[in-house]
C-alpha positions as a Markdown table, in Angstrom:
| # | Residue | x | y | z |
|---|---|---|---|---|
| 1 | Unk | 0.0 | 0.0 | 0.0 |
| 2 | Unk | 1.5 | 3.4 | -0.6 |
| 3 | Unk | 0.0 | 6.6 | 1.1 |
| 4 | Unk | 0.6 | 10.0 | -0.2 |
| 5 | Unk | 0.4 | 13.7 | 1.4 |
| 6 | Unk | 1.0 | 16.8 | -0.1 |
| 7 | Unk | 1.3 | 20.4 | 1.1 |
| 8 | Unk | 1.6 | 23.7 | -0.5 |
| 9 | Unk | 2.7 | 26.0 | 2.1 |
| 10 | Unk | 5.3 | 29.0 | 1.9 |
| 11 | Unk | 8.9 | 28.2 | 4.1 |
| 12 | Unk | 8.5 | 30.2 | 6.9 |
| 13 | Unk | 9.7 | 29.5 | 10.3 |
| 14 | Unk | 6.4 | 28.9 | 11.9 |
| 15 | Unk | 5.6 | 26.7 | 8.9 |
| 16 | Unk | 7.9 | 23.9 | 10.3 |
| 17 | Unk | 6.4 | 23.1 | 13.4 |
| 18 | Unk | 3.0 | 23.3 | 12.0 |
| 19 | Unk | 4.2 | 21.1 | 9.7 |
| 20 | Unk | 6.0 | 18.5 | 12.4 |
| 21 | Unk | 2.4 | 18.6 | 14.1 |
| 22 | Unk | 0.4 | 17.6 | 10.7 |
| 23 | Unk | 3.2 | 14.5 | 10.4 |
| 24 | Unk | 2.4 | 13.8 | 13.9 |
| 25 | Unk | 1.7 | 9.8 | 13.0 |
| 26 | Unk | 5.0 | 9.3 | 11.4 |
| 27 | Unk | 8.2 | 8.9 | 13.3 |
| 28 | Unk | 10.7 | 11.0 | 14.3 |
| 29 | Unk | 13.2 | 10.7 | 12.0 |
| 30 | Unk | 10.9 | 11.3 | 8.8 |
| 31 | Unk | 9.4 | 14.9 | 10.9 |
| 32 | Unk | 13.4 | 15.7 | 11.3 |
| 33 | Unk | 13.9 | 15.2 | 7.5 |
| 34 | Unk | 11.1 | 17.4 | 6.9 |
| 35 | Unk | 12.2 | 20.3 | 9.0 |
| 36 | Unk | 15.4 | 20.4 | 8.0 |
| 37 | Unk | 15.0 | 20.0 | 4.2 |
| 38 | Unk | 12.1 | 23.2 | 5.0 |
| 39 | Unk | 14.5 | 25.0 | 6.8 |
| 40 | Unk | 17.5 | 24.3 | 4.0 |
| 41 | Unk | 15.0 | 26.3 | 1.8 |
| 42 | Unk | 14.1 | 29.5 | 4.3 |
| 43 | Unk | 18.1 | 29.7 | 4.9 |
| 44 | Unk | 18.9 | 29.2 | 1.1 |
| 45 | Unk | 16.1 | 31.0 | -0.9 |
| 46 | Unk | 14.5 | 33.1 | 1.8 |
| 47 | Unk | 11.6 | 33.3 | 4.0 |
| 48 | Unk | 8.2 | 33.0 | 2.2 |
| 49 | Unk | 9.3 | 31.3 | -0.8 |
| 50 | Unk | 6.6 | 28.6 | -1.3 |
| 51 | Unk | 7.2 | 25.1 | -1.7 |
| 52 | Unk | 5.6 | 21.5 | -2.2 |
| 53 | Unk | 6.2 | 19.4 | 0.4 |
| 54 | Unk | 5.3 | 15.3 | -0.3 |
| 55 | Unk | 5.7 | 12.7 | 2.3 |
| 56 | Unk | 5.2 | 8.8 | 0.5 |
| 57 | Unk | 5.2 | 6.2 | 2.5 |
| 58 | Unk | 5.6 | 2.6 | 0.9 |
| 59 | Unk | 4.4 | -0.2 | 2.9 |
| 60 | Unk | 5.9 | -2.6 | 0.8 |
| 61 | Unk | 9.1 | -1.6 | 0.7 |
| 62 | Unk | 9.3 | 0.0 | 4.3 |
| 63 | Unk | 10.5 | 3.1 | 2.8 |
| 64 | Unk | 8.9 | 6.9 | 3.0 |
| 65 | Unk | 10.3 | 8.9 | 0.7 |
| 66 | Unk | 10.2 | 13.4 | 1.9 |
| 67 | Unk | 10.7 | 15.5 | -1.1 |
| 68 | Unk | 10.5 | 19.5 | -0.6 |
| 69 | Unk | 10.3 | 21.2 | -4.0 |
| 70 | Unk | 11.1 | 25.0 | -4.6 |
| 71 | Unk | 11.4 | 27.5 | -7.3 |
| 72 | Unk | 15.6 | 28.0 | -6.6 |
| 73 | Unk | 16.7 | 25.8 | -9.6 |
| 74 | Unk | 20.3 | 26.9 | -9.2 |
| 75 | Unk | 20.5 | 27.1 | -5.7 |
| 76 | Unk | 21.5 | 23.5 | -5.2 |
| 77 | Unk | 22.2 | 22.0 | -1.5 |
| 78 | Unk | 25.7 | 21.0 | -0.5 |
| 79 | Unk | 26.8 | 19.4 | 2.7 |
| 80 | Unk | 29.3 | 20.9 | 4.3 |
| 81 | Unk | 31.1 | 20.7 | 8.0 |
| 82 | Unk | 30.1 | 22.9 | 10.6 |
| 83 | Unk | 32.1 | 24.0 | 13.0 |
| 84 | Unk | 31.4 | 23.0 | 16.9 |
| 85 | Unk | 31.1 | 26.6 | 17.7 |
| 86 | Unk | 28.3 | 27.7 | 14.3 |
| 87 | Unk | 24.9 | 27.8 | 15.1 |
| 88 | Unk | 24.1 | 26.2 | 11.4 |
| 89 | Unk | 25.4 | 24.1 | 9.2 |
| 90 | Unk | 23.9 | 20.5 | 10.0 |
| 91 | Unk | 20.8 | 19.9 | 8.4 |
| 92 | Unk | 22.1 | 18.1 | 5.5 |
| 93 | Unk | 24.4 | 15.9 | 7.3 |
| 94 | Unk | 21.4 | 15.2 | 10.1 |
| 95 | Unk | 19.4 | 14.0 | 6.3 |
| 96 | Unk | 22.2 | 12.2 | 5.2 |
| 97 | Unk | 22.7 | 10.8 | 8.8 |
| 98 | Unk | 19.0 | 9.7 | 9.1 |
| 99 | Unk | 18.1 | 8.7 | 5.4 |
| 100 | Unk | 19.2 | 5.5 | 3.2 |
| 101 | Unk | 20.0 | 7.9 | 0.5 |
| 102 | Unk | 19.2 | 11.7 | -0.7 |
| 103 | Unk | 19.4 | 13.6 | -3.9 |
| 104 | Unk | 18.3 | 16.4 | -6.0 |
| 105 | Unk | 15.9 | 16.3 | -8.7 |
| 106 | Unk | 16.8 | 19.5 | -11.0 |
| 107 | Unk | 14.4 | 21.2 | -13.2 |
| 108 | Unk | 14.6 | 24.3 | -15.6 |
| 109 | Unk | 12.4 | 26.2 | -12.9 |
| 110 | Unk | 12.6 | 24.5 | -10.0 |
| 111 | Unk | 14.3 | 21.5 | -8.0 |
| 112 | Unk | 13.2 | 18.7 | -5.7 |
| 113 | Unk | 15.3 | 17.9 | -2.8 |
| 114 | Unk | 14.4 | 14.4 | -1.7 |
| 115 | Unk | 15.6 | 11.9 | 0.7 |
| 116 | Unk | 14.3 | 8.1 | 1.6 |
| 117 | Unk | 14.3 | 7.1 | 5.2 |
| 118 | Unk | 13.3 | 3.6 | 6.6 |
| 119 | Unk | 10.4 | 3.1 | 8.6 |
């Protein structure tokens, strides 16, 4: 079975906890995802920029697949190391901790950043 959601919403701060409260039923791990890949866009692209967030989960497969898509097609996300003493810096390498495997869809006006994380 395979169970879809879908939000339109605009990456503001207040829209991630909103959004950890509507993904209340799934576990930790795939609301972490979710708020940082949100977050990666408000730091990125700016606050109000709107995005499409989808959460698939996959029975079958044990799998739920997070993508957050946004209109910054050249603004693509790169891990990097934080220092012990920055404030930011880890949200990518929390995703890439937490997930089985992340990428980046690119389009000509928009990109999909997407990750996979076992239930």
């Amino acid at each position: 079975m395979i169970t879809s959601l879908e939000f339109r919403l605009l990456a503001t701060p207040k829209a991630a906890p909103e959004l950890r409260h509507r993904l209340r039923h799934h576990g930790y791990d795939i609301r972490l995802c979710v708020t940082e890949l949100l977050t990666n866009v408000i730091e990125h692209l700016g606050e109000g920029t709107p995005v499409t967030v989808r959460v698939t989960v996959t029975a079958a497969h044990g799998r739920t697949r997070i993508e957050v898509t946004d209109p910054g097609s050249r603004a693509l996300p790169v891990p990097r190391s934080a220092g012990c003493t920055e404030e930011s810096g880890r949200g990518l390498a929390l995703v890439d901790a937490l997930a089985e495997r992340w990428g980046v869809e690119q389009g000509p006006d928009r990109k999909t950043v997407w990750c996979e994380v076992l239930d």
